PDB file of C-alpha atoms in Angstrom:
ATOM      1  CA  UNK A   1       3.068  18.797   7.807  1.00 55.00           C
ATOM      2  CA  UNK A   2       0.979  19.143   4.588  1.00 58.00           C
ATOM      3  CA  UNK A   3      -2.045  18.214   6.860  1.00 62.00           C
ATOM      4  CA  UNK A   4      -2.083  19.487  10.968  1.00 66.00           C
ATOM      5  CA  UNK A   5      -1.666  16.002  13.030  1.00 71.00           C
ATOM      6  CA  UNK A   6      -0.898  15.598  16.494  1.00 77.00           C
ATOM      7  CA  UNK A   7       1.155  12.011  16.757  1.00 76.00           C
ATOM      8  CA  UNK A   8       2.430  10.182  19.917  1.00 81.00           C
ATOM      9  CA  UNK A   9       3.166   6.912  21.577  1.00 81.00           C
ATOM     10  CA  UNK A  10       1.169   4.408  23.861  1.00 80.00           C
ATOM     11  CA  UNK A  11       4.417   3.144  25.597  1.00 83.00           C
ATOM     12  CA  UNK A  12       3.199   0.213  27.751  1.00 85.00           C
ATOM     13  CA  UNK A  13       1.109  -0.743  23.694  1.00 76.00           C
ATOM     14  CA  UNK A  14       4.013   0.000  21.766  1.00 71.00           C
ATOM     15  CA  UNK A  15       0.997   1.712  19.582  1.00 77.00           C
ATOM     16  CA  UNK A  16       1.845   4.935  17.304  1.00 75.00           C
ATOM     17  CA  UNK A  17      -1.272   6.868  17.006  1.00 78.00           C
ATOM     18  CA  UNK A  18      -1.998  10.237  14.849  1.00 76.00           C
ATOM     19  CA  UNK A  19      -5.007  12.640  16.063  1.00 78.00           C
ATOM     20  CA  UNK A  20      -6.446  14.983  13.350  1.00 71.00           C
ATOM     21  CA  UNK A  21      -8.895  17.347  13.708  1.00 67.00           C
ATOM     22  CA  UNK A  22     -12.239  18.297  10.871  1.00 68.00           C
ATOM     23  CA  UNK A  23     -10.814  15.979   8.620  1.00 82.00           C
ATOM     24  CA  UNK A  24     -13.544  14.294   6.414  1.00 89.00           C
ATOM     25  CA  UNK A  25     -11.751  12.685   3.668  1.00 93.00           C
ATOM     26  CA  UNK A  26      -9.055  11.135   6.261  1.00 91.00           C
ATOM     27  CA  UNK A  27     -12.076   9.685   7.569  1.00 93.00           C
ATOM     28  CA  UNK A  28     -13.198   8.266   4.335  1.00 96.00           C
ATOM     29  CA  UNK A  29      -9.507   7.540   3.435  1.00 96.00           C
ATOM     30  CA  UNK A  30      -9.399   5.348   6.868  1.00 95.00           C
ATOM     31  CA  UNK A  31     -12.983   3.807   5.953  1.00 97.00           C
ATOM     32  CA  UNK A  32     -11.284   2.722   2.244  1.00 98.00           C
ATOM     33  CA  UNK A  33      -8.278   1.059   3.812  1.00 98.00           C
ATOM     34  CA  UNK A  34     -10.427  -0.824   6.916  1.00 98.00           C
ATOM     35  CA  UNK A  35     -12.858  -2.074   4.524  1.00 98.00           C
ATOM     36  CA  UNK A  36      -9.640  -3.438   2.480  1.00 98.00           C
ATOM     37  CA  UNK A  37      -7.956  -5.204   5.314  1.00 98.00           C
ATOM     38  CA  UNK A  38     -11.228  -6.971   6.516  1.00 98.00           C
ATOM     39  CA  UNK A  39     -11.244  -8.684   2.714  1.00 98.00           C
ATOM     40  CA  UNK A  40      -8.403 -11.017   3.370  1.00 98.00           C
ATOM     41  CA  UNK A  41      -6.161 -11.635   6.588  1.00 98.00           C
ATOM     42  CA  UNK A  42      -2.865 -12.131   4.000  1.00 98.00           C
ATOM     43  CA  UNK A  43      -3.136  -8.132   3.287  1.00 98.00           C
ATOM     44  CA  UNK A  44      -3.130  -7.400   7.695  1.00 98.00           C
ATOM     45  CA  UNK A  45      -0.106 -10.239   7.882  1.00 97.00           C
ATOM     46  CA  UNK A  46       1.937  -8.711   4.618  1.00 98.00           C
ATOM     47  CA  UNK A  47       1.429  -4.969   5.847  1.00 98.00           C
ATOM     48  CA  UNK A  48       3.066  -5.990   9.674  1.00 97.00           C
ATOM     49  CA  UNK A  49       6.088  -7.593   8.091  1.00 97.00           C
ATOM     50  CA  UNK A  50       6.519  -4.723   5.262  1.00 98.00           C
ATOM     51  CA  UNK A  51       6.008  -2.165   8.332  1.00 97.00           C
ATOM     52  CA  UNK A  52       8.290  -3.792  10.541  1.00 96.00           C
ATOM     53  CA  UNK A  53      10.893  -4.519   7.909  1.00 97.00           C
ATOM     54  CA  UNK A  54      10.673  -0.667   6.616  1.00 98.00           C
ATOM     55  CA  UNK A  55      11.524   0.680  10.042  1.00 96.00           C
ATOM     56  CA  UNK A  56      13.715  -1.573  10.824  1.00 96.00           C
ATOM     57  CA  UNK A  57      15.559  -0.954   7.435  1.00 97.00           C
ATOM     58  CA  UNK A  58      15.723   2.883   8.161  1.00 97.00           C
ATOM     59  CA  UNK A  59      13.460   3.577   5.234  1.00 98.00           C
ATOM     60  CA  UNK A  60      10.021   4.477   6.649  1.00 97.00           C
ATOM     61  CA  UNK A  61      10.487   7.873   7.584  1.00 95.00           C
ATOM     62  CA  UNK A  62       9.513  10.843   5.414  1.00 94.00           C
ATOM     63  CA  UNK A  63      11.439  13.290   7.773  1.00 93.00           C
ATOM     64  CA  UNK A  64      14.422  11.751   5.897  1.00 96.00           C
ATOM     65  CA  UNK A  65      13.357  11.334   3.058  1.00 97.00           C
ATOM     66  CA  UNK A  66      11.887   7.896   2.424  1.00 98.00           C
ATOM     67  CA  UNK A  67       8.347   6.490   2.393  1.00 98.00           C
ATOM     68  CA  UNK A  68       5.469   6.878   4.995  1.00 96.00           C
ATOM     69  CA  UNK A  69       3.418   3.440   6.212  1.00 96.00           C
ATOM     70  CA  UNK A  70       1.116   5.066   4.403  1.00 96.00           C
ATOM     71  CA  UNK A  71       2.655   4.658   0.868  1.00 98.00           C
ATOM     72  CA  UNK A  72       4.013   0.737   1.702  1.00 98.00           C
ATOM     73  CA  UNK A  73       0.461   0.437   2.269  1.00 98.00           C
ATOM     74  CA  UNK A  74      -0.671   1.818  -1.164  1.00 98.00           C
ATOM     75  CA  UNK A  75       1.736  -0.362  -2.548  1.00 98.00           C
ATOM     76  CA  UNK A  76       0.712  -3.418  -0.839  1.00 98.00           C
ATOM     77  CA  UNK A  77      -2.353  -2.862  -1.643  1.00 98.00           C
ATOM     78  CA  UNK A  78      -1.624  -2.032  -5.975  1.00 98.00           C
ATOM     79  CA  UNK A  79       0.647  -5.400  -5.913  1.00 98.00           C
ATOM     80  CA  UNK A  80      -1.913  -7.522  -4.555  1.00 98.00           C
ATOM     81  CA  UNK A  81      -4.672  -6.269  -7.241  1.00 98.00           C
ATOM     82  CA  UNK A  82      -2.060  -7.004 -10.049  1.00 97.00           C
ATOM     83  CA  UNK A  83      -1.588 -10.512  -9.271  1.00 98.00           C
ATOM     84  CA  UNK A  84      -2.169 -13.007 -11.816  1.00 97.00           C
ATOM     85  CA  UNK A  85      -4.912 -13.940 -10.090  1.00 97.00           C
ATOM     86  CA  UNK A  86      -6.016 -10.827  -7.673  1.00 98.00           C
ATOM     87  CA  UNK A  87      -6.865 -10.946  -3.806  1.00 98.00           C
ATOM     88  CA  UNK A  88      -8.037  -7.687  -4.003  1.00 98.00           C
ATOM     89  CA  UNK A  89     -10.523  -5.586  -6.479  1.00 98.00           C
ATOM     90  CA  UNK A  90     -10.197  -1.630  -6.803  1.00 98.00           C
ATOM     91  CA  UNK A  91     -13.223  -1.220  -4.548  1.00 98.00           C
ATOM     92  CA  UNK A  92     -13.014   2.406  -6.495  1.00 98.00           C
ATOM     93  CA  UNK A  93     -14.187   0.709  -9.507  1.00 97.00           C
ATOM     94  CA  UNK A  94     -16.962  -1.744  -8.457  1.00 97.00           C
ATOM     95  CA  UNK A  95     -20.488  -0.713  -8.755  1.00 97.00           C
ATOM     96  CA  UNK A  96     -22.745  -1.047  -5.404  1.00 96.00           C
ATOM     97  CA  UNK A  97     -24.714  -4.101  -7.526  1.00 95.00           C
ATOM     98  CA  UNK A  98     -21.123  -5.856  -8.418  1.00 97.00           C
ATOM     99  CA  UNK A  99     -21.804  -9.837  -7.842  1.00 94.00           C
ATOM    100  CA  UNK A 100     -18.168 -10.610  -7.287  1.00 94.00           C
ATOM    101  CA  UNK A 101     -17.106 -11.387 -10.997  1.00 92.00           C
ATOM    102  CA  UNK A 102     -14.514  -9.810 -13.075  1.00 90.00           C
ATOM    103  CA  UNK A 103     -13.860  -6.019 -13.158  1.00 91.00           C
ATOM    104  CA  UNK A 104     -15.598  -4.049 -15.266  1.00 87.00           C
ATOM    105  CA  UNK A 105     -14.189  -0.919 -17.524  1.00 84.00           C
ATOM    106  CA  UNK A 106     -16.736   1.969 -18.180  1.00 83.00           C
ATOM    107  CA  UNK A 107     -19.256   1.352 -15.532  1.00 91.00           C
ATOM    108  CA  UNK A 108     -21.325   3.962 -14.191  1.00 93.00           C
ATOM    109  CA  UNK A 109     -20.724   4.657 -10.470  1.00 96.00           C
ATOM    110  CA  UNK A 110     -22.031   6.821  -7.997  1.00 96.00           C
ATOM    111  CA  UNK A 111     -19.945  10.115  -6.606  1.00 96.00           C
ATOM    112  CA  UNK A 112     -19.613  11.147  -3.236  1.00 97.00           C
ATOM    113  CA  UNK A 113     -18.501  14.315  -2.675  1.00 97.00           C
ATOM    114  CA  UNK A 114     -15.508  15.139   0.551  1.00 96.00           C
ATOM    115  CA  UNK A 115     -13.662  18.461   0.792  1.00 94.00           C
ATOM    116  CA  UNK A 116     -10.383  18.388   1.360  1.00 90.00           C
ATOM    117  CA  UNK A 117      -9.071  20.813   3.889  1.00 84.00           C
ATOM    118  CA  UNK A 118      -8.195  23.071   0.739  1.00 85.00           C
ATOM    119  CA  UNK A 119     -11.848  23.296  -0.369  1.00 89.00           C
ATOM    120  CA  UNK A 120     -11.536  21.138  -3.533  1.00 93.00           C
ATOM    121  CA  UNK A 121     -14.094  18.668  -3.418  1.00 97.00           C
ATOM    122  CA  UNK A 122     -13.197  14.359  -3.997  1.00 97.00           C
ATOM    123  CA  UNK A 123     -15.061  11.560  -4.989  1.00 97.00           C
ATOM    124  CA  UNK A 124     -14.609   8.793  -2.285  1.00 98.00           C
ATOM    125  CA  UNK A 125     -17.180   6.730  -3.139  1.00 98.00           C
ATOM    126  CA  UNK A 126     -16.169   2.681  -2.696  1.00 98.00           C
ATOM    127  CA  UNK A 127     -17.685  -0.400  -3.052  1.00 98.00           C
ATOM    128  CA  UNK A 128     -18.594  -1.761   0.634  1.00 98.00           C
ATOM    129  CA  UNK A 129     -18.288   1.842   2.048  1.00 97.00           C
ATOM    130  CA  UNK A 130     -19.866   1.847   5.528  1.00 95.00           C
ATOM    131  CA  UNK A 131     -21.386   4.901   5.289  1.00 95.00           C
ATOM    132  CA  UNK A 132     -22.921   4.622   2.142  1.00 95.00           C
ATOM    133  CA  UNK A 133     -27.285   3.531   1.765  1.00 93.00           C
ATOM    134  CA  UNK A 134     -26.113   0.559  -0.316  1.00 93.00           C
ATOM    135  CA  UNK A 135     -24.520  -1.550   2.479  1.00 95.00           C
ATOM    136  CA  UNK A 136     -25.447   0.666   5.705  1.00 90.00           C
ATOM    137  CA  UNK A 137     -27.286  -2.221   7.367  1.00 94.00           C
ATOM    138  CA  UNK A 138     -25.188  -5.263   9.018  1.00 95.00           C
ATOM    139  CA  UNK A 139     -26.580  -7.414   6.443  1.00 96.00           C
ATOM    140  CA  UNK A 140     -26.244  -5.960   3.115  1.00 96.00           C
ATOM    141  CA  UNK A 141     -22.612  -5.096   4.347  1.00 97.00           C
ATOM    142  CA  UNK A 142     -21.716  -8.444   5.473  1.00 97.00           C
ATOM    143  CA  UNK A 143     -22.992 -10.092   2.055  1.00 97.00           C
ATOM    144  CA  UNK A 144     -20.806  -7.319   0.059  1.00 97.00           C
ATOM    145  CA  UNK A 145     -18.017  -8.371   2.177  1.00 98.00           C
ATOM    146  CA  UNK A 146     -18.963 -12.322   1.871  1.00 98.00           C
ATOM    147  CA  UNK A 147     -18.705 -11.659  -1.859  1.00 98.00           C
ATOM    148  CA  UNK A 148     -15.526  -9.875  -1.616  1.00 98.00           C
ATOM    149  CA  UNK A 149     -13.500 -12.862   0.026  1.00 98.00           C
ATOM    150  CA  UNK A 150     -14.903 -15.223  -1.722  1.00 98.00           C
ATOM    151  CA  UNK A 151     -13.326 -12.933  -4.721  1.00 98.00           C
ATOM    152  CA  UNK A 152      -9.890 -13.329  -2.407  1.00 98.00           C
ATOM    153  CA  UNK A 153     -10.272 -16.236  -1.778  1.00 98.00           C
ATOM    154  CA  UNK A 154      -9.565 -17.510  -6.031  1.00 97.00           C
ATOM    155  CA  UNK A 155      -6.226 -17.032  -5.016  1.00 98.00           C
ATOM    156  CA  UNK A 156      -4.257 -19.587  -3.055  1.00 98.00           C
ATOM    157  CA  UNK A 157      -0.707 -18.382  -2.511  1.00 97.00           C
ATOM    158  CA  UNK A 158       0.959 -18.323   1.021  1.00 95.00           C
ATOM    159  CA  UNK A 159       1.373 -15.552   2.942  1.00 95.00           C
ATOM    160  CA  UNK A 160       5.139 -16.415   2.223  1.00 92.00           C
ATOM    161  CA  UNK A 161       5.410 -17.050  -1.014  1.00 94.00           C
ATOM    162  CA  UNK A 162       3.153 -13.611  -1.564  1.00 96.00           C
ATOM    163  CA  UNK A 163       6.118 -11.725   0.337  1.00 96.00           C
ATOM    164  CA  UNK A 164       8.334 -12.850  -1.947  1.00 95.00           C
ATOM    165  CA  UNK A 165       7.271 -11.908  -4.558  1.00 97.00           C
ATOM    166  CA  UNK A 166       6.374  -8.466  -3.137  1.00 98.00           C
ATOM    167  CA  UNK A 167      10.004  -7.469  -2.853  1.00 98.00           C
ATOM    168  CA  UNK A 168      10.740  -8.865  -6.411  1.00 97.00           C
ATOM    169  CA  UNK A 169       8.316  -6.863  -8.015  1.00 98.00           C
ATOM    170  CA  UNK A 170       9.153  -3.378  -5.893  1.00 98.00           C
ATOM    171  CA  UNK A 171      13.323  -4.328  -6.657  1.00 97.00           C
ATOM    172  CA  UNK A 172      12.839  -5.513 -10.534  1.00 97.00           C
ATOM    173  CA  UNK A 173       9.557  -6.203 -11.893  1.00 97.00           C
ATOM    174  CA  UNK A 174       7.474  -2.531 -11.614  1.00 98.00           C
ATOM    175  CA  UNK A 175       8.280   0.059 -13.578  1.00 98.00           C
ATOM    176  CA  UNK A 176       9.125   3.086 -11.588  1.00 98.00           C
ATOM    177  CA  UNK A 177      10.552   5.247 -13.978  1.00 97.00           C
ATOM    178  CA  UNK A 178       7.241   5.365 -16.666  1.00 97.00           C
ATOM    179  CA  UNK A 179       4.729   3.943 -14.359  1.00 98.00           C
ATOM    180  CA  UNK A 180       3.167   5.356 -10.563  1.00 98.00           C
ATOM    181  CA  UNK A 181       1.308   3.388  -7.877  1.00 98.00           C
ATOM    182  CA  UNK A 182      -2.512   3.758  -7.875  1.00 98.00           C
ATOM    183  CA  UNK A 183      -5.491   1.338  -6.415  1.00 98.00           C
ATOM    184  CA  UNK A 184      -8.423   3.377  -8.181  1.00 97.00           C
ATOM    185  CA  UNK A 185      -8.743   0.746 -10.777  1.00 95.00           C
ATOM    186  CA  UNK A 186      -6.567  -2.370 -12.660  1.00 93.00           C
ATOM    187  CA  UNK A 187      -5.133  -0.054 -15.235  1.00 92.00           C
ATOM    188  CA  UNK A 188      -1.295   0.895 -15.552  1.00 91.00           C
ATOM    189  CA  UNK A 189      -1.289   4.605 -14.993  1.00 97.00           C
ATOM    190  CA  UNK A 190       1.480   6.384 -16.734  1.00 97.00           C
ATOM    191  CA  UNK A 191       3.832   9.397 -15.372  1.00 98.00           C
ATOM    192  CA  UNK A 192       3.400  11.142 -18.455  1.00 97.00           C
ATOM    193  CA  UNK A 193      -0.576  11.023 -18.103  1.00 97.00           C
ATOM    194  CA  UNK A 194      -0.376  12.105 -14.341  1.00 97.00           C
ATOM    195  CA  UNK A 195       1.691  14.932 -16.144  1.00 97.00           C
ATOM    196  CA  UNK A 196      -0.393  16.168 -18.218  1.00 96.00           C
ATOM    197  CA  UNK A 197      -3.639  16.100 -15.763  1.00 95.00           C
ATOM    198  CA  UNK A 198      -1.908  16.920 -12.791  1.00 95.00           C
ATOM    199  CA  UNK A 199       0.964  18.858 -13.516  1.00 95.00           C
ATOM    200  CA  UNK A 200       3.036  16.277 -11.937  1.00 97.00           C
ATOM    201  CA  UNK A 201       7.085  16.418 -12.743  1.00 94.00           C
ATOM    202  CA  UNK A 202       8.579  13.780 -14.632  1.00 95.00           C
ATOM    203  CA  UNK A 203      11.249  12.002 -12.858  1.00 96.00           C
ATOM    204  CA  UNK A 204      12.721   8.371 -12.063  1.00 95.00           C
ATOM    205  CA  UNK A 205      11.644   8.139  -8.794  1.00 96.00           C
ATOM    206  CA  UNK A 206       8.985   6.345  -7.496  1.00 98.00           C
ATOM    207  CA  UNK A 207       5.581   7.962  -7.651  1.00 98.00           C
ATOM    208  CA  UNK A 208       1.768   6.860  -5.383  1.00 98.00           C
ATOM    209  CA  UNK A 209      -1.077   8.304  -6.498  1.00 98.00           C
ATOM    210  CA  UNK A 210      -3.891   9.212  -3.727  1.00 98.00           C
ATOM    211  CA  UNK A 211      -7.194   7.164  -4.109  1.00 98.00           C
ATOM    212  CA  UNK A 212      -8.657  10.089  -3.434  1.00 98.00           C
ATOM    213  CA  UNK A 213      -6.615  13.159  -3.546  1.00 96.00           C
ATOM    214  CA  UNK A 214      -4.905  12.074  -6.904  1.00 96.00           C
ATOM    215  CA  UNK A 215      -3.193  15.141  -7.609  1.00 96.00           C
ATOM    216  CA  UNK A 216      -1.613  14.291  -4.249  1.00 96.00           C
ATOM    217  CA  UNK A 217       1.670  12.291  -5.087  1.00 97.00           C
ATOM    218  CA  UNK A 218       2.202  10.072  -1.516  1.00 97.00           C
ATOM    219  CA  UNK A 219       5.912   9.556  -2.229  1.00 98.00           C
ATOM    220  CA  UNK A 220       6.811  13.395  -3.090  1.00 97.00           C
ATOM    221  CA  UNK A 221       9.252  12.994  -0.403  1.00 97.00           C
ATOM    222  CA  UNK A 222      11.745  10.602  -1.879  1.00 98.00           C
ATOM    223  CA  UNK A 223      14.355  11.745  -3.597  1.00 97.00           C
ATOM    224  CA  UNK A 224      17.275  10.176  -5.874  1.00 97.00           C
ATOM    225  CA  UNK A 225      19.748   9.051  -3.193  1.00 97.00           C
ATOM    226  CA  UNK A 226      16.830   7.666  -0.980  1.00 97.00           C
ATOM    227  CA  UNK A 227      15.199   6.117  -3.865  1.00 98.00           C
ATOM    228  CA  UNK A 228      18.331   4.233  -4.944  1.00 97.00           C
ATOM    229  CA  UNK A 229      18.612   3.099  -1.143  1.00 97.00           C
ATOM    230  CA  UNK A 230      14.915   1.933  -1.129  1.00 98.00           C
ATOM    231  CA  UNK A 231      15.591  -0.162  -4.443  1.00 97.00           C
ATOM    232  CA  UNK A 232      19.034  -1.765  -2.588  1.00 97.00           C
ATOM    233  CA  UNK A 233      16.416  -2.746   0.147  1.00 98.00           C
ATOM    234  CA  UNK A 234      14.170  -4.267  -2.147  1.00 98.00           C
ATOM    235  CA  UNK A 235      16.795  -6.273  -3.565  1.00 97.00           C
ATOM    236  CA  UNK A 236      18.232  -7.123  -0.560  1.00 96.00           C
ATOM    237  CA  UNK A 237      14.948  -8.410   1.078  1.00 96.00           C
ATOM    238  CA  UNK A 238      14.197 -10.532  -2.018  1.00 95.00           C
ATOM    239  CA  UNK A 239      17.822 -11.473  -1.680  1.00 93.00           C
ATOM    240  CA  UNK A 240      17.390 -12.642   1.972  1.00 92.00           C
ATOM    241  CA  UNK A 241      13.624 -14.571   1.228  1.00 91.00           C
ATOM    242  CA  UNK A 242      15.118 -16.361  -1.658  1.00 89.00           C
ATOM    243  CA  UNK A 243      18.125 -17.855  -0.242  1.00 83.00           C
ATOM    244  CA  UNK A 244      20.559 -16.348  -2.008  1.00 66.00           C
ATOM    245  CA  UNK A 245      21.915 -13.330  -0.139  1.00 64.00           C
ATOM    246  CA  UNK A 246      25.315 -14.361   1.944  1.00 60.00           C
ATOM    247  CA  UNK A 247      23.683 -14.733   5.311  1.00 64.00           C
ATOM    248  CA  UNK A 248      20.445 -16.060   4.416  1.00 61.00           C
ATOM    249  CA  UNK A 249      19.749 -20.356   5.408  1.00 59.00           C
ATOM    250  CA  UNK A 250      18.980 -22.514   2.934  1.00 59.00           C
ATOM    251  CA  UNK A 251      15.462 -22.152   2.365  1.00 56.00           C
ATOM    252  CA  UNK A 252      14.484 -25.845   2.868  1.00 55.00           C
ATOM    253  CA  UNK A 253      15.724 -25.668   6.546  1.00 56.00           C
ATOM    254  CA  UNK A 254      15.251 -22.384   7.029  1.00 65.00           C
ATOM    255  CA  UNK A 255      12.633 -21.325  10.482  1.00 80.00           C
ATOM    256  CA  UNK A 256      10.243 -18.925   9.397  1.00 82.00           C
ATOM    257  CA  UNK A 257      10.822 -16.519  12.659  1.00 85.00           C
ATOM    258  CA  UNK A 258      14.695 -16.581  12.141  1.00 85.00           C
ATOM    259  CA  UNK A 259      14.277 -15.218   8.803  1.00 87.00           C
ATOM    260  CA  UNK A 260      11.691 -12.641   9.646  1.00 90.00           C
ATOM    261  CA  UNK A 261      14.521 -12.035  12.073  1.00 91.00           C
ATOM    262  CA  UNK A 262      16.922 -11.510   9.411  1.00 90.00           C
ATOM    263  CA  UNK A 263      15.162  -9.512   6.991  1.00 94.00           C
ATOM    264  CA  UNK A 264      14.090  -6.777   9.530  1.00 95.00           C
ATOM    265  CA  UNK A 265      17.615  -7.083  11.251  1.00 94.00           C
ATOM    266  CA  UNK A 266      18.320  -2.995  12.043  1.00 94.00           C
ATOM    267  CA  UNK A 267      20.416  -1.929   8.758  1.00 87.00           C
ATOM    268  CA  UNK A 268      22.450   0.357  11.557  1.00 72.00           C
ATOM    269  CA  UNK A 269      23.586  -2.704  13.280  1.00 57.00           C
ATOM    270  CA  UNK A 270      24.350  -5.074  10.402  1.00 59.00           C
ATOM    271  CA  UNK A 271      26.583  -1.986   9.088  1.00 53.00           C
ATOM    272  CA  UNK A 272      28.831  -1.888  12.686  1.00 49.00           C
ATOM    273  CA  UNK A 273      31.993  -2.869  12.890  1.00 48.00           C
ATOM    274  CA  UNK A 274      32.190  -6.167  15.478  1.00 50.00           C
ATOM    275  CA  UNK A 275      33.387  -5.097  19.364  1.00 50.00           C
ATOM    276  CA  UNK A 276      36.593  -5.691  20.134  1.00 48.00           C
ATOM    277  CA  UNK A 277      37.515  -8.754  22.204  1.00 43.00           C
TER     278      UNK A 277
END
């Protein structure tokens, strides 16, 4: 591992846990992502299902190849700041005095320095940080985050109708082979550009930048043939959502569990061969 973590399993929980030791910026990097899931409960919901679905789906390990929880999270996260009308801001990119209006370009923000366990020093500041003077009492915290939901709350959109439109964006409607993943701030960042600052390669896979790290690519793992599999399960989970794979129920009858059901149905089992008899 890139980073030392000791991982292991809560069996009577059924909870996954990761221990690391002296290290500050997963700290802050934990901090960013908390303060995101307390904005709106759609972004907790949508990251179970894409979690479950990914495991289930044999494409959530980075031993083999495919994506960490991580990097669906990152995702998640990017497609839900894109929306035509966002739930979620780049908290990167809002100043500690933002009143909950549109995003700003070219504002100045504060830095706050983390090393990495390299040495190299990150800026991790974000708005609604915890541990930042701006909103380190209970109140001028809970009125950053009243402002930030009310922000979420523009957009109306079902927790349903959200995840399917997820999967159509990930299978058709992003960009993978020009464009990478990032949550710093609304702009499109280009492969070339992470290129020529980062020394990134240029390939058609799918690329994350790190909020903070962002030399660090979170999907360095994938490769062609597991990219190409990834893209089938994309399709396949927009497939099954909109009623139009083979095995899917008409969506006007269809029960919400029983397609959950469906979509994270183990791709191991769905590819054996019925028993005999």
């Amino acid at each position: 591992a890139r980073i030392p973590i000791l991982q292991f399993r809560h069996a009577p929980l059924e909870l996954e846990c990761d221990i690391g030791v002296n290290n500050r910026l997963a700290i802050r990097n934990t901090l960013l992502l908390r303060t995101y899931s307390e904005i709106d409960p759609r972004l907790r919901q949508l990251a179970y299902i894409i979690k479950l679905w990914s495991r289930r789906r044999d494409i959530n390990n980075p031993s083999q190849r495919t994506l960490s929880s991580y990097g669906y999270l990152l995702i998640l996260i990017h497609f839900l700041q894109q929306l035509r009308v966002p739930i979620l801001p780049p908290l990167q990119s809002l100043p500690p005095h933002w009143e909950g209006g549109a995003v700003q370009e070219d504002v100045d923000l504060p830095i706050v320095l983390v090393p990495s366990q390299d040495g190299k020093q990150h800026n991790t500041y974000f708005y609604g940080d915890p541990q930042s003077h701006s909103f380190a009492s209970p109140a001028a915290r809970a009125h950053a985050m009243d402002k930030l939901r009310r922000y979420a709350s523009r957009n109306t959109t079902s927790v349903g109708e959200l995840l399917l439109h997820f999967f159509w964006t990930v299978a058709f409607g992003f960009d993978w082979r020009r464009n990478v993943i990032g949550i710093r701030d609304m702009s499109v960042i280009s492969k070339e550009s992470k290129a020529s600052e980062d020394s990134w390669k240029l390939h058609q896979r799918m690329a994350i930048e790190d909020p903070f790290e962002t030399s660090y690519d979170v999907a360095h793992v994938v490769r062609d043939k597991e990219f190409k599999l990834m893209r089938r399960e994309f399709a396949r989970a927009y497939a099954v959502l909109s009623g139009s794979a083979v095995d899917a129920p008409p969506l006007d009858t269809a029960d919400p569990l029983s397609l959950i059901d469906l979509l994270c149905e183990p791709r191991a089992a769905e590819a054996a061969p019925p028993s005999a008899g």
